[in-house]
CSV table of C-alpha atoms in Angstrom, one decimal:
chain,number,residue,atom,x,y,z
A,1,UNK,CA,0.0,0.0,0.0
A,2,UNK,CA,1.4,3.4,-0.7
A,3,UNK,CA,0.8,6.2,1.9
A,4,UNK,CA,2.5,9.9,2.5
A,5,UNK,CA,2.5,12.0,5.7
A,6,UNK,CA,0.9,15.5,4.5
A,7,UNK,CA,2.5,18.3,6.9
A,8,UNK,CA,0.3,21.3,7.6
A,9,UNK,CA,2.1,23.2,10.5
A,10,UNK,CA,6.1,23.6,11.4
A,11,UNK,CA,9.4,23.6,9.9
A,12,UNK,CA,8.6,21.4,7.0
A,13,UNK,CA,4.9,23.1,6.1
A,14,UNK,CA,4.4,21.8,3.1
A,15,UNK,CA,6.3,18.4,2.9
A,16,UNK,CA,4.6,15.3,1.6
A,17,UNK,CA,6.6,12.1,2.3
A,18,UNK,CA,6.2,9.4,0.1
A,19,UNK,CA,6.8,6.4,2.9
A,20,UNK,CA,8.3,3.5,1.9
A,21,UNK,CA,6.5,0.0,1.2
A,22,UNK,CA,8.8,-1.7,3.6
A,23,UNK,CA,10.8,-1.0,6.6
A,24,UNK,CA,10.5,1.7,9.4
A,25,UNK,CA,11.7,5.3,9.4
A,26,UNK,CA,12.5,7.9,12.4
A,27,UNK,CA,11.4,11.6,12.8
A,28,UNK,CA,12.6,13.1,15.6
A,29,UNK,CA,15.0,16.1,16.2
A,30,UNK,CA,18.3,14.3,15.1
A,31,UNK,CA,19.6,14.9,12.1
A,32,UNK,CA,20.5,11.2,12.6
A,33,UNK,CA,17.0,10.8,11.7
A,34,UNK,CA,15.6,9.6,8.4
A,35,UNK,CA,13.5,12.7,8.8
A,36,UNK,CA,15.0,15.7,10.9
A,37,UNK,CA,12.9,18.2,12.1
A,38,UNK,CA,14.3,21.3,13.5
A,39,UNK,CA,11.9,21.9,16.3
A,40,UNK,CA,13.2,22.1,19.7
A,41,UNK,CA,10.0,20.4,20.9
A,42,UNK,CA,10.5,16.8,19.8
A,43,UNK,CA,13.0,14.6,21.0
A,44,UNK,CA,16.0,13.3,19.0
A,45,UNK,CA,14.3,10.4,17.7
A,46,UNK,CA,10.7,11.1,18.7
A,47,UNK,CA,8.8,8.5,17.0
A,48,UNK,CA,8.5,5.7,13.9
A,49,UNK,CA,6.6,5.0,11.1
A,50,UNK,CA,6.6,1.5,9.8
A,51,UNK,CA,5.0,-0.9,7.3
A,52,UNK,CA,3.1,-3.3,9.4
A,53,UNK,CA,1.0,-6.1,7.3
A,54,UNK,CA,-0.9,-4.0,4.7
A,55,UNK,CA,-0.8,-0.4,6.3
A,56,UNK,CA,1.5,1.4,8.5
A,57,UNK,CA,2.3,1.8,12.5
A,58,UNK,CA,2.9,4.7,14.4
A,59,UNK,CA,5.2,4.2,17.4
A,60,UNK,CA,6.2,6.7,20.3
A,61,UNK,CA,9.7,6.1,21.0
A,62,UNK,CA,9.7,7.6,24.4
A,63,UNK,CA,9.8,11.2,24.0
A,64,UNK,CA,9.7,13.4,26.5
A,65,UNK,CA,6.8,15.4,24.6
A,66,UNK,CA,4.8,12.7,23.0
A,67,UNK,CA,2.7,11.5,20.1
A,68,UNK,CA,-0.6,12.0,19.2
A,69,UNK,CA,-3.7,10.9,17.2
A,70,UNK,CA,-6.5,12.7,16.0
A,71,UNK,CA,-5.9,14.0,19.9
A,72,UNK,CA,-5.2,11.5,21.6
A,73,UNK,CA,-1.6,10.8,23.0
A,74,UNK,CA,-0.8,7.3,22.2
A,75,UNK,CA,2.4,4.2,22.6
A,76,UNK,CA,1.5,3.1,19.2
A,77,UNK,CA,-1.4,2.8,17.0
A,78,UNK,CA,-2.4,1.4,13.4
A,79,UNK,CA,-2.5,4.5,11.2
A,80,UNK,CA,-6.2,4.7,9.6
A,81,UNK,CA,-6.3,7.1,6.2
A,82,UNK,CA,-7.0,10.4,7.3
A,83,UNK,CA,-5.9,10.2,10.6
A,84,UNK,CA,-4.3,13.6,12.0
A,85,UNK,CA,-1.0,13.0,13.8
A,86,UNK,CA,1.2,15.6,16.0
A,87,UNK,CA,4.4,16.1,17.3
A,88,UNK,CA,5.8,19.3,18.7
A,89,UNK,CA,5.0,21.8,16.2
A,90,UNK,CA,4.2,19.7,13.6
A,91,UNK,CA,0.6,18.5,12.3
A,92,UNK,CA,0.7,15.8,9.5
A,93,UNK,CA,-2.6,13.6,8.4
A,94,UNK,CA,-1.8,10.3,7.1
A,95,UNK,CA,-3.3,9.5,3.5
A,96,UNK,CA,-3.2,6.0,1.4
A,97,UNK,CA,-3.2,5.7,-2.1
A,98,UNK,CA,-7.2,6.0,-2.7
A,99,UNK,CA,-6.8,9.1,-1.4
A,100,UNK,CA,-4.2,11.3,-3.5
A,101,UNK,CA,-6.0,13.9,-4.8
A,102,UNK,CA,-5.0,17.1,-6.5
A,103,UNK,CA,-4.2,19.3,-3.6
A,104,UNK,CA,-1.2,17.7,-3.3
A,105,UNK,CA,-0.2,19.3,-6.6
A,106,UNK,CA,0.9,22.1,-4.3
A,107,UNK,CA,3.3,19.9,-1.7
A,108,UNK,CA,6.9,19.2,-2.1
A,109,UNK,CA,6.8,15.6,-2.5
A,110,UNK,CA,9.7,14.2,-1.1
A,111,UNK,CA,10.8,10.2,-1.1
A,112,UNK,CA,11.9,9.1,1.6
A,113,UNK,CA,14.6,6.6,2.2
A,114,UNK,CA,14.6,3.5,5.0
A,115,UNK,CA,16.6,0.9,6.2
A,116,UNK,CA,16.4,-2.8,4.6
A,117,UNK,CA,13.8,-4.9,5.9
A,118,UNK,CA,15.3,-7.6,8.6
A,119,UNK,CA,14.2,-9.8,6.7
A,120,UNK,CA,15.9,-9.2,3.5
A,121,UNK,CA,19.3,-11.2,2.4
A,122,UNK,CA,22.7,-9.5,2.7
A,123,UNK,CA,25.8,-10.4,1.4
A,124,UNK,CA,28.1,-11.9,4.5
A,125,UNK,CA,30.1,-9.1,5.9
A,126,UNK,CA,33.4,-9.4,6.0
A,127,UNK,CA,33.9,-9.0,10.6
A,128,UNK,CA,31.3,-8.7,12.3
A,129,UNK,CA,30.4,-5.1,13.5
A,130,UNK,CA,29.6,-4.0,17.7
A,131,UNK,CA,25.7,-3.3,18.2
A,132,UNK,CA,24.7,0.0,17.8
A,133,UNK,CA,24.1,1.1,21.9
A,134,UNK,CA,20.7,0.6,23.2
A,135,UNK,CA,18.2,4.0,21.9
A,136,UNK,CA,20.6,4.8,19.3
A,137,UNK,CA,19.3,6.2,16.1
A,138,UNK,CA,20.9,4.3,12.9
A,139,UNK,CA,23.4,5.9,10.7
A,140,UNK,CA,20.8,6.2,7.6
A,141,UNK,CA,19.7,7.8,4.4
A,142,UNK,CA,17.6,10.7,5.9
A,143,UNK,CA,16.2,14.1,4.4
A,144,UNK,CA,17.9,17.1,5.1
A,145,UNK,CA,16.2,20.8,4.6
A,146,UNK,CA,17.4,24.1,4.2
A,147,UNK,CA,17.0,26.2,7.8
A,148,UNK,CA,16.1,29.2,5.3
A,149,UNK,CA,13.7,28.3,2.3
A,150,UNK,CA,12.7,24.8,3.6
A,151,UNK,CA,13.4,23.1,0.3
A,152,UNK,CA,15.0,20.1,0.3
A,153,UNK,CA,19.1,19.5,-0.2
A,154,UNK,CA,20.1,17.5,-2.6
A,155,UNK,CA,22.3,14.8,-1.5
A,156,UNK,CA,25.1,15.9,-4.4
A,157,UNK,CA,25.0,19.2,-2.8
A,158,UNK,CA,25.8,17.9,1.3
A,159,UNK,CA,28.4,15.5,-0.6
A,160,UNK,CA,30.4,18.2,-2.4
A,161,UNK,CA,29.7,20.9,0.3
A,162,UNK,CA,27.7,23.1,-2.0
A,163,UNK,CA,25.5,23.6,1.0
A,164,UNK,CA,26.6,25.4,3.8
A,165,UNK,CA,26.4,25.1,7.7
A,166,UNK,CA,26.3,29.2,8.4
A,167,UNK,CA,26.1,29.7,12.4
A,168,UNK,CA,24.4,26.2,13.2
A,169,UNK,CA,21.7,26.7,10.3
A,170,UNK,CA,22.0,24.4,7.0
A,171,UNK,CA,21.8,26.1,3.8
A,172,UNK,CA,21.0,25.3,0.4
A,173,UNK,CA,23.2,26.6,-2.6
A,174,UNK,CA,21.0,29.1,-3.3
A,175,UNK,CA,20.5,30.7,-0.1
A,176,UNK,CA,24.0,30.9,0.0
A,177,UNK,CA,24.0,32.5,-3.3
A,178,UNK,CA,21.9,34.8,-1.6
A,179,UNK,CA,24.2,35.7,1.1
A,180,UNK,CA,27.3,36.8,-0.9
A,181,UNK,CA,28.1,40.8,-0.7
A,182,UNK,CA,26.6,40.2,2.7
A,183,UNK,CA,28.9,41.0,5.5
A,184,UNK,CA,29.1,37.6,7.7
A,185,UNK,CA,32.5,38.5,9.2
A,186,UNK,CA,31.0,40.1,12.2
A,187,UNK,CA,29.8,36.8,14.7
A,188,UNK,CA,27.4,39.1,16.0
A,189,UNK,CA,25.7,40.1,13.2
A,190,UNK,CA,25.4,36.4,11.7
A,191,UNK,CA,22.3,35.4,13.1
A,192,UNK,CA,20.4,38.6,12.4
A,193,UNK,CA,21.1,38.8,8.7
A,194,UNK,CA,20.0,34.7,8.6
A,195,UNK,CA,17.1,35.7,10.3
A,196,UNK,CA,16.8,38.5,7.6
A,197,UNK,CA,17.4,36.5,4.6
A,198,UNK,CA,14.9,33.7,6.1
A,199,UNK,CA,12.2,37.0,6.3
A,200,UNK,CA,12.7,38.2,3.0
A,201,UNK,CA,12.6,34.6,1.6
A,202,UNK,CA,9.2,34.1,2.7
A,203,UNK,CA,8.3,37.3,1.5
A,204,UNK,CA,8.8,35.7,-2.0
């Protein structure tokens, strides 16, 4: 079955997610996560989406904030199409496949990647490698969005450093385009014009 998490409120307004047929993915604070969400609300790995038979599974993964359900704060709970989910400052509502209609149109869809299944057959590694410690989130293909516009980064641009950590905030090629004749070598004064440039971005 496919499904996609529509966001209406936060840091990634306007994100569809295309969830994977298989596997589980993490949203939490992290950017360890498959989805990081800049929101000092959630915990680093906040909660998980997973396929479970023919839909999907929500699961709290302890955080200190929680997870809810159409407004209910919940463990976990088999996701039902249409059912509104939020954590921190984020709203999203769950939609399957019969669902997709044309207001998507307007949403940046964005696929998103997950680990194998456990059940899936991998080559023999060559030494075995030490658990990962108990809580901790997986080294794995996650999302990353600029602190400025909100579009996504693509990964070409974090692997040839064409994006740009300015003062704690990730930025995407163009926003540093827009940044040049722009005085950043005050410290003080770095924060301010990011806050600036993120202003007059969403001006359009």
């Amino acid at each position: 079955m496919s499904a996609r998490l529509l966001i209406y409120t936060g840091k990634l307004k306007g994100k569809a997610l295309a969830l994977p047929p298989e596997g589980k993915i993490i949203l939490g604070r992290s950017v360890q996560a498959h989805i990081t969400i800049p929101d000092g609300n959630l915990s680093r790995a906040h909660c998980a989406v997973s396929a479970a038979g023919k839909g999907y599974k929500l699961e709290d993964l302890k955080s200190t904030n929680g997870t809810f359900v159409n407004g209910k704060q919940i463990e976990q709970a088999l996701l039902r199409d249409g059912d509104r989910i939020v954590i921190g400052e984020t709203e999203m509502e769950f939609r399957t496949q019969k669902r997709f209609d044309d207001s998507e149109t307007k949403m940046d869809l964005v696929p998103v990647g997950q680990p194998e299944p456990a059940q899936a057959h991998r080559p023999a590694a060559p030494a075995p490698q030490a658990a990962a410690p108990s809580g901790a989130v997986p080294r794995l293909p996650r999302v990353r969005f600029c602190d400025i516009c909100d579009i996504t980064i693509p990964k070409r641009d974090m692997d040839t450093g064409a994006s740009r950590d300015i003062a704690g905030r990730l930025l995407c090629t163009e926003c540093v385009g827009r940044l040049e004749g722009k005085n950043l070598d005050a410290a003080a004064s770095v924060d301010r014009l990011l806050d600036e440039l993120r202003a007059e971005v969403k001006r359009g």
